[in-house]
Structures are given as structure tokens and as C-alpha cells.
């Protein structure tokens, strides 16, 4: 699979309040520049939507497909961001984060599915992280595909069929290829390379953990 390679990432299982916490080591997504003007450093890389806008749109689109999304938790104080939104391994970049939101996802049977986290400036995110936990037999795999598809549609574009990123006709095809690549390999983590789509980039990661498999979708400029 040309767009997939093995790569090691750090993660921390299921945290308090059922928040899936991931520590992201950015390679393709060089989101924020360092410099004396912290605000402009973040603002240069903010995405073209607000936290409220995309959380509202996602809640509406997911409920139509029987996935329930909670009201966002919002964090803006330095202490809360350190505790609940410490997602970047580069602490210089992490220190620039001014705001974040986190929502919890449950399936139609009220089983925990995952979270959508967004971090960035006080107005708009620079990074969207959708994380979902699968059991060892991928029994909720279709829900994860629905989740990732809606996040891509709402935060990037509804243009997959036209652009076919990575050469895949559908996001489902790309996820299947990553799953098969991961199951055949010996590494605990597998990831696509940062893939451009409509002026942004996304990356999908798959990690083996004690509960089965943790899926992550990262979206940034």
C-alpha cells in the first residue's frame, strides 16, 4: 500500500470522562511556527471554520446515522489545556494552544465510540482529531467509517469522489487498505502519509492497544 507506512506514536488509553487522549508527533503537519508573536503564529494556520460551527454540523450529521455526539466541553485556561488538551509532543507548539473542545461519541446502543477533539486559537482550530476505539474483531468498524467520513466532509470538503486522494475511490477503501496493512505487519502502529485534499491535509492512524485497535483521523492545513 503506497500511502501507508509503519510509524510509532504515543497514546494514553481512555482518560477520565471517557476522553481518548492521543499525543501527536507531527511530521507532515508542521502546524505552527515559533516566534515572538504567538497569536500570529497560530492564526496563520487556523482552519476555515469555528469550533461551534463544525461541532454543530457534526452533531447533526452523525445523529442522522445513529451516532450520538455530546455537547462540547470547552477549555481555555492554561491549566485546563495542560490537563485536557495536551495533544502535541512539541511543547513549544503545545504552549501556543489557546482553546480546545472535546465531544464524546456513542453508538445507537449507547456504547462509547470515541471523541472529537479540536485545538487551536481562541477563534478557530488548527487541528481536528477524531479518535475511535474498535474491539479486536472490528465489530463497530462501520460506525468508525461513518464518523471519519462525516469529519472529512465537514472539515475539509465533500469532494472525495472527485479528487480520489491517495488514489482511493472512497475513504472506506483507504481505511480497509490501512487495516489490512496493519494486520499483516508486526508494528503496533501504522499510518498513512499526510495526504492533501482541497487545500488541507489529513492522516489516518491505526494503533493496536489492550482494547483492540485505536483509530485516529488528524486534519490540519
PDB file of C-alpha atoms in Angstrom:
ATOM      1  CA  UNK A   1       0.000   0.000   0.000  1.00  0.00           C
ATOM      2  CA  UNK A   2       1.773   3.136  -1.263  1.00  0.00           C
ATOM      3  CA  UNK A   3       0.186   5.627   1.124  1.00  0.00           C
ATOM      4  CA  UNK A   4       0.760   3.613   4.282  1.00  0.00           C
ATOM      5  CA  UNK A   5       3.876   3.137   6.366  1.00  0.00           C
ATOM      6  CA  UNK A   6       4.628   1.878   9.846  1.00  0.00           C
ATOM      7  CA  UNK A   7       5.262   4.577  12.400  1.00  0.00           C
ATOM      8  CA  UNK A   8       5.372   4.773  16.176  1.00  0.00           C
ATOM      9  CA  UNK A   9       3.127   7.143  18.095  1.00  0.00           C
ATOM     10  CA  UNK A  10       2.415   7.585  21.775  1.00  0.00           C
ATOM     11  CA  UNK A  11      -1.090   7.389  23.154  1.00  0.00           C
ATOM     12  CA  UNK A  12      -2.794   7.208  26.529  1.00  0.00           C
ATOM     13  CA  UNK A  13      -5.789   4.813  26.551  1.00  0.00           C
ATOM     14  CA  UNK A  14      -9.125   6.071  27.805  1.00  0.00           C
ATOM     15  CA  UNK A  15      -8.799   9.041  30.154  1.00  0.00           C
ATOM     16  CA  UNK A  16     -11.219  10.435  32.705  1.00  0.00           C
ATOM     17  CA  UNK A  17     -14.604  11.494  31.346  1.00  0.00           C
ATOM     18  CA  UNK A  18     -14.068   8.880  28.614  1.00  0.00           C
ATOM     19  CA  UNK A  19     -11.810  11.195  26.626  1.00  0.00           C
ATOM     20  CA  UNK A  20      -9.488   9.322  24.282  1.00  0.00           C
ATOM     21  CA  UNK A  21      -6.165  11.136  24.672  1.00  0.00           C
ATOM     22  CA  UNK A  22      -3.562  10.975  21.919  1.00  0.00           C
ATOM     23  CA  UNK A  23      -0.142  12.575  21.872  1.00  0.00           C
ATOM     24  CA  UNK A  24       0.538  13.575  18.287  1.00  0.00           C
ATOM     25  CA  UNK A  25       4.044  13.654  16.855  1.00  0.00           C
ATOM     26  CA  UNK A  26       3.738  15.952  13.852  1.00  0.00           C
ATOM     27  CA  UNK A  27       5.850  15.255  10.796  1.00  0.00           C
ATOM     28  CA  UNK A  28       3.698  16.159   7.790  1.00  0.00           C
ATOM     29  CA  UNK A  29       1.563  18.642   9.748  1.00  0.00           C
ATOM     30  CA  UNK A  30       4.005  21.429  10.613  1.00  0.00           C
ATOM     31  CA  UNK A  31       1.106  23.392  12.018  1.00  0.00           C
ATOM     32  CA  UNK A  32       2.539  26.307  13.944  1.00  0.00           C
ATOM     33  CA  UNK A  33       5.624  28.438  13.586  1.00  0.00           C
ATOM     34  CA  UNK A  34       7.601  29.555  16.581  1.00  0.00           C
ATOM     35  CA  UNK A  35       8.368  33.213  17.051  1.00  0.00           C
ATOM     36  CA  UNK A  36       7.804  36.203  19.261  1.00  0.00           C
ATOM     37  CA  UNK A  37       4.246  36.757  18.073  1.00  0.00           C
ATOM     38  CA  UNK A  38       2.431  33.684  19.352  1.00  0.00           C
ATOM     39  CA  UNK A  39      -1.031  34.810  18.224  1.00  0.00           C
ATOM     40  CA  UNK A  40       0.005  35.353  14.605  1.00  0.00           C
ATOM     41  CA  UNK A  41       1.813  32.005  14.679  1.00  0.00           C
ATOM     42  CA  UNK A  42      -1.437  30.219  15.474  1.00  0.00           C
ATOM     43  CA  UNK A  43      -3.646  32.403  13.301  1.00  0.00           C
ATOM     44  CA  UNK A  44      -1.597  31.680  10.199  1.00  0.00           C
ATOM     45  CA  UNK A  45      -2.624  28.030  10.409  1.00  0.00           C
ATOM     46  CA  UNK A  46      -6.207  28.174  11.637  1.00  0.00           C
ATOM     47  CA  UNK A  47      -8.786  26.206   9.699  1.00  0.00           C
ATOM     48  CA  UNK A  48     -11.659  27.926   7.910  1.00  0.00           C
ATOM     49  CA  UNK A  49     -14.381  27.201  10.454  1.00  0.00           C
ATOM     50  CA  UNK A  50     -15.146  27.864  14.088  1.00  0.00           C
ATOM     51  CA  UNK A  51     -15.359  25.302  16.886  1.00  0.00           C
ATOM     52  CA  UNK A  52     -19.089  25.941  17.317  1.00  0.00           C
ATOM     53  CA  UNK A  53     -19.825  25.671  13.612  1.00  0.00           C
ATOM     54  CA  UNK A  54     -18.173  22.324  12.986  1.00  0.00           C
ATOM     55  CA  UNK A  55     -19.309  20.778  16.280  1.00  0.00           C
ATOM     56  CA  UNK A  56     -22.897  21.716  15.489  1.00  0.00           C
ATOM     57  CA  UNK A  57     -22.711  20.398  11.921  1.00  0.00           C
ATOM     58  CA  UNK A  58     -21.106  17.148  13.025  1.00  0.00           C
ATOM     59  CA  UNK A  59     -23.670  16.574  15.766  1.00  0.00           C
ATOM     60  CA  UNK A  60     -26.479  16.980  13.216  1.00  0.00           C
ATOM     61  CA  UNK A  61     -24.916  14.762  10.555  1.00  0.00           C
ATOM     62  CA  UNK A  62     -23.886  11.992  12.959  1.00  0.00           C
ATOM     63  CA  UNK A  63     -27.254  11.702  14.703  1.00  0.00           C
ATOM     64  CA  UNK A  64     -28.842  11.012  11.322  1.00  0.00           C
ATOM     65  CA  UNK A  65     -26.610   7.928  11.181  1.00  0.00           C
ATOM     66  CA  UNK A  66     -27.345   6.839  14.779  1.00  0.00           C
ATOM     67  CA  UNK A  67     -24.146   8.133  16.347  1.00  0.00           C
ATOM     68  CA  UNK A  68     -24.720  10.409  19.333  1.00  0.00           C
ATOM     69  CA  UNK A  69     -22.356  13.290  19.970  1.00  0.00           C
ATOM     70  CA  UNK A  70     -22.290  15.110  23.294  1.00  0.00           C
ATOM     71  CA  UNK A  71     -22.327  18.832  23.888  1.00  0.00           C
ATOM     72  CA  UNK A  72     -18.730  20.082  23.585  1.00  0.00           C
ATOM     73  CA  UNK A  73     -16.588  20.528  26.654  1.00  0.00           C
ATOM     74  CA  UNK A  74     -14.600  23.745  26.221  1.00  0.00           C
ATOM     75  CA  UNK A  75     -11.214  24.547  27.746  1.00  0.00           C
ATOM     76  CA  UNK A  76      -9.384  27.862  27.557  1.00  0.00           C
ATOM     77  CA  UNK A  77      -7.382  28.329  30.748  1.00  0.00           C
ATOM     78  CA  UNK A  78      -3.709  27.272  30.653  1.00  0.00           C
ATOM     79  CA  UNK A  79      -4.230  24.725  33.444  1.00  0.00           C
ATOM     80  CA  UNK A  80      -7.217  23.090  31.735  1.00  0.00           C
ATOM     81  CA  UNK A  81      -5.440  22.988  28.392  1.00  0.00           C
ATOM     82  CA  UNK A  82      -2.429  21.310  30.011  1.00  0.00           C
ATOM     83  CA  UNK A  83      -4.689  18.735  31.648  1.00  0.00           C
ATOM     84  CA  UNK A  84      -7.241  18.004  28.927  1.00  0.00           C
ATOM     85  CA  UNK A  85      -5.766  19.235  25.632  1.00  0.00           C
ATOM     86  CA  UNK A  86      -2.108  18.251  25.783  1.00  0.00           C
ATOM     87  CA  UNK A  87      -2.031  16.600  22.367  1.00  0.00           C
ATOM     88  CA  UNK A  88       1.166  17.924  20.759  1.00  0.00           C
ATOM     89  CA  UNK A  89       4.501  16.292  21.510  1.00  0.00           C
ATOM     90  CA  UNK A  90       6.314  19.511  20.570  1.00  0.00           C
ATOM     91  CA  UNK A  91       5.868  21.542  23.755  1.00  0.00           C
ATOM     92  CA  UNK A  92       6.730  24.841  22.037  1.00  0.00           C
ATOM     93  CA  UNK A  93       3.791  24.328  19.717  1.00  0.00           C
ATOM     94  CA  UNK A  94       1.641  22.951  22.523  1.00  0.00           C
ATOM     95  CA  UNK A  95       2.249  26.141  24.525  1.00  0.00           C
ATOM     96  CA  UNK A  96       0.620  28.156  21.723  1.00  0.00           C
ATOM     97  CA  UNK A  97      -2.724  26.384  22.109  1.00  0.00           C
ATOM     98  CA  UNK A  98      -5.313  28.841  23.441  1.00  0.00           C
ATOM     99  CA  UNK A  99      -8.543  26.877  23.265  1.00  0.00           C
ATOM    100  CA  UNK A 100      -9.868  23.386  22.709  1.00  0.00           C
ATOM    101  CA  UNK A 101     -13.125  21.468  22.608  1.00  0.00           C
ATOM    102  CA  UNK A 102     -13.866  17.805  23.206  1.00  0.00           C
ATOM    103  CA  UNK A 103     -17.006  15.812  22.464  1.00  0.00           C
ATOM    104  CA  UNK A 104     -17.882  12.223  23.341  1.00  0.00           C
ATOM    105  CA  UNK A 105     -19.365   9.816  20.817  1.00  0.00           C
ATOM    106  CA  UNK A 106     -21.677   6.869  21.486  1.00  0.00           C
ATOM    107  CA  UNK A 107     -23.289   4.396  19.119  1.00  0.00           C
ATOM    108  CA  UNK A 108     -27.017   3.686  18.853  1.00  0.00           C
ATOM    109  CA  UNK A 109     -26.759   1.221  21.758  1.00  0.00           C
ATOM    110  CA  UNK A 110     -25.164   3.898  23.963  1.00  0.00           C
ATOM    111  CA  UNK A 111     -21.752   2.223  23.820  1.00  0.00           C
ATOM    112  CA  UNK A 112     -18.738   4.525  23.956  1.00  0.00           C
ATOM    113  CA  UNK A 113     -17.235   5.000  20.492  1.00  0.00           C
ATOM    114  CA  UNK A 114     -14.673   7.783  20.818  1.00  0.00           C
ATOM    115  CA  UNK A 115     -14.129  11.543  20.794  1.00  0.00           C
ATOM    116  CA  UNK A 116     -13.652  14.506  18.519  1.00  0.00           C
ATOM    117  CA  UNK A 117     -11.077  16.966  19.852  1.00  0.00           C
ATOM    118  CA  UNK A 118     -10.158  20.325  18.342  1.00  0.00           C
ATOM    119  CA  UNK A 119      -7.296  22.595  19.432  1.00  0.00           C
ATOM    120  CA  UNK A 120      -6.096  25.969  18.242  1.00  0.00           C
ATOM    121  CA  UNK A 121      -6.573  29.686  18.685  1.00  0.00           C
ATOM    122  CA  UNK A 122      -9.377  31.281  20.646  1.00  0.00           C
ATOM    123  CA  UNK A 123     -11.468  31.548  17.456  1.00  0.00           C
ATOM    124  CA  UNK A 124     -10.701  28.554  15.246  1.00  0.00           C
ATOM    125  CA  UNK A 125      -8.923  25.208  15.472  1.00  0.00           C
ATOM    126  CA  UNK A 126      -5.616  24.370  13.840  1.00  0.00           C
ATOM    127  CA  UNK A 127      -6.044  20.639  14.384  1.00  0.00           C
ATOM    128  CA  UNK A 128      -9.004  18.269  14.461  1.00  0.00           C
ATOM    129  CA  UNK A 129      -8.520  14.818  15.998  1.00  0.00           C
ATOM    130  CA  UNK A 130     -11.221  12.174  15.663  1.00  0.00           C
ATOM    131  CA  UNK A 131     -10.372   9.087  17.747  1.00  0.00           C
ATOM    132  CA  UNK A 132     -12.414   5.892  17.905  1.00  0.00           C
ATOM    133  CA  UNK A 133     -11.874   2.602  19.701  1.00  0.00           C
ATOM    134  CA  UNK A 134     -12.556  -0.723  17.967  1.00  0.00           C
ATOM    135  CA  UNK A 135     -12.670  -4.135  19.571  1.00  0.00           C
ATOM    136  CA  UNK A 136     -10.366  -6.914  18.279  1.00  0.00           C
ATOM    137  CA  UNK A 137     -12.929  -8.116  15.709  1.00  0.00           C
ATOM    138  CA  UNK A 138     -13.793  -4.621  14.406  1.00  0.00           C
ATOM    139  CA  UNK A 139     -17.469  -5.060  15.308  1.00  0.00           C
ATOM    140  CA  UNK A 140     -18.082  -1.274  15.168  1.00  0.00           C
ATOM    141  CA  UNK A 141     -15.966  -0.702  12.057  1.00  0.00           C
ATOM    142  CA  UNK A 142     -18.881   0.682  10.063  1.00  0.00           C
ATOM    143  CA  UNK A 143     -19.554   3.322  12.739  1.00  0.00           C
ATOM    144  CA  UNK A 144     -15.892   4.384  12.597  1.00  0.00           C
ATOM    145  CA  UNK A 145     -16.093   4.714   8.824  1.00  0.00           C
ATOM    146  CA  UNK A 146     -19.231   6.839   9.186  1.00  0.00           C
ATOM    147  CA  UNK A 147     -17.524   9.017  11.791  1.00  0.00           C
ATOM    148  CA  UNK A 148     -14.397   9.594   9.711  1.00  0.00           C
ATOM    149  CA  UNK A 149     -16.439  10.220   6.575  1.00  0.00           C
ATOM    150  CA  UNK A 150     -18.553  12.874   8.275  1.00  0.00           C
ATOM    151  CA  UNK A 151     -15.484  14.553   9.793  1.00  0.00           C
ATOM    152  CA  UNK A 152     -13.788  14.727   6.384  1.00  0.00           C
ATOM    153  CA  UNK A 153     -16.955  16.078   4.757  1.00  0.00           C
ATOM    154  CA  UNK A 154     -17.492  18.755   7.422  1.00  0.00           C
ATOM    155  CA  UNK A 155     -13.895  19.896   7.980  1.00  0.00           C
ATOM    156  CA  UNK A 156     -12.315  19.507   4.522  1.00  0.00           C
ATOM    157  CA  UNK A 157     -14.836  19.103   1.709  1.00  0.00           C
ATOM    158  CA  UNK A 158     -17.401  16.821   0.128  1.00  0.00           C
ATOM    159  CA  UNK A 159     -15.070  16.199  -2.781  1.00  0.00           C
ATOM    160  CA  UNK A 160     -13.552  12.769  -2.203  1.00  0.00           C
ATOM    161  CA  UNK A 161     -15.156  11.165  -5.256  1.00  0.00           C
ATOM    162  CA  UNK A 162     -13.780  13.910  -7.491  1.00  0.00           C
ATOM    163  CA  UNK A 163     -10.235  14.114  -6.111  1.00  0.00           C
ATOM    164  CA  UNK A 164      -9.684  10.485  -5.010  1.00  0.00           C
ATOM    165  CA  UNK A 165      -6.881  11.277  -2.522  1.00  0.00           C
ATOM    166  CA  UNK A 166      -4.152   8.644  -2.393  1.00  0.00           C
ATOM    167  CA  UNK A 167      -5.706   7.046  -5.461  1.00  0.00           C
ATOM    168  CA  UNK A 168      -8.602   5.565  -3.464  1.00  0.00           C
ATOM    169  CA  UNK A 169     -12.127   5.816  -4.828  1.00  0.00           C
ATOM    170  CA  UNK A 170     -13.607   6.052  -1.319  1.00  0.00           C
ATOM    171  CA  UNK A 171     -12.454   6.748   2.214  1.00  0.00           C
ATOM    172  CA  UNK A 172     -13.692   3.257   3.080  1.00  0.00           C
ATOM    173  CA  UNK A 173     -11.239   1.778   0.570  1.00  0.00           C
ATOM    174  CA  UNK A 174      -8.352   3.698   2.132  1.00  0.00           C
ATOM    175  CA  UNK A 175      -9.318   2.590   5.624  1.00  0.00           C
ATOM    176  CA  UNK A 176      -9.601  -1.026   4.505  1.00  0.00           C
ATOM    177  CA  UNK A 177      -6.137  -0.843   2.970  1.00  0.00           C
ATOM    178  CA  UNK A 178      -4.694   0.626   6.175  1.00  0.00           C
ATOM    179  CA  UNK A 179      -6.411  -2.055   8.269  1.00  0.00           C
ATOM    180  CA  UNK A 180      -5.088  -4.862   6.059  1.00  0.00           C
ATOM    181  CA  UNK A 181      -1.591  -3.362   6.048  1.00  0.00           C
ATOM    182  CA  UNK A 182      -1.623  -3.060   9.828  1.00  0.00           C
ATOM    183  CA  UNK A 183      -2.897  -6.597  10.461  1.00  0.00           C
ATOM    184  CA  UNK A 184      -0.217  -8.065   8.205  1.00  0.00           C
ATOM    185  CA  UNK A 185       2.582  -6.073   9.847  1.00  0.00           C
ATOM    186  CA  UNK A 186       4.421  -6.503  13.122  1.00  0.00           C
ATOM    187  CA  UNK A 187       4.426  -2.897  14.335  1.00  0.00           C
ATOM    188  CA  UNK A 188       1.880  -1.641  16.904  1.00  0.00           C
ATOM    189  CA  UNK A 189       1.235   1.497  14.847  1.00  0.00           C
ATOM    190  CA  UNK A 190       0.531   2.132  11.179  1.00  0.00           C
ATOM    191  CA  UNK A 191      -0.257   5.410   9.424  1.00  0.00           C
ATOM    192  CA  UNK A 192      -0.946   6.915   6.061  1.00  0.00           C
ATOM    193  CA  UNK A 193       1.333   9.713   4.988  1.00  0.00           C
ATOM    194  CA  UNK A 194      -0.094  13.222   5.254  1.00  0.00           C
ATOM    195  CA  UNK A 195      -2.480  13.332   2.305  1.00  0.00           C
ATOM    196  CA  UNK A 196      -3.510  16.624   0.641  1.00  0.00           C
ATOM    197  CA  UNK A 197      -7.174  17.258  -0.034  1.00  0.00           C
ATOM    198  CA  UNK A 198      -8.755  20.560  -1.057  1.00  0.00           C
ATOM    199  CA  UNK A 199      -6.065  22.788   0.474  1.00  0.00           C
ATOM    200  CA  UNK A 200      -5.782  20.830   3.726  1.00  0.00           C
ATOM    201  CA  UNK A 201      -4.094  17.616   4.851  1.00  0.00           C
ATOM    202  CA  UNK A 202      -5.330  14.557   6.673  1.00  0.00           C
ATOM    203  CA  UNK A 203      -3.725  11.483   8.147  1.00  0.00           C
ATOM    204  CA  UNK A 204      -5.248   8.229   9.398  1.00  0.00           C
ATOM    205  CA  UNK A 205      -3.534   6.156  12.067  1.00  0.00           C
ATOM    206  CA  UNK A 206      -4.245   2.694  13.439  1.00  0.00           C
ATOM    207  CA  UNK A 207      -2.760   1.512  16.747  1.00  0.00           C
ATOM    208  CA  UNK A 208      -3.035  -1.837  18.488  1.00  0.00           C
ATOM    209  CA  UNK A 209      -3.925  -1.444  22.169  1.00  0.00           C
ATOM    210  CA  UNK A 210      -5.280  -3.556  25.022  1.00  0.00           C
ATOM    211  CA  UNK A 211      -8.895  -2.983  23.974  1.00  0.00           C
ATOM    212  CA  UNK A 212      -8.299  -3.826  20.314  1.00  0.00           C
ATOM    213  CA  UNK A 213      -7.496  -1.005  17.898  1.00  0.00           C
ATOM    214  CA  UNK A 214      -7.461   2.760  18.215  1.00  0.00           C
ATOM    215  CA  UNK A 215      -8.266   4.679  15.030  1.00  0.00           C
ATOM    216  CA  UNK A 216      -7.240   8.330  14.670  1.00  0.00           C
ATOM    217  CA  UNK A 217      -8.039  10.867  11.963  1.00  0.00           C
ATOM    218  CA  UNK A 218      -5.969  14.092  12.010  1.00  0.00           C
ATOM    219  CA  UNK A 219      -6.913  17.146   9.947  1.00  0.00           C
ATOM    220  CA  UNK A 220      -4.885  20.350   9.558  1.00  0.00           C
ATOM    221  CA  UNK A 221      -3.728  22.811   6.929  1.00  0.00           C
TER     222      UNK A 221
END
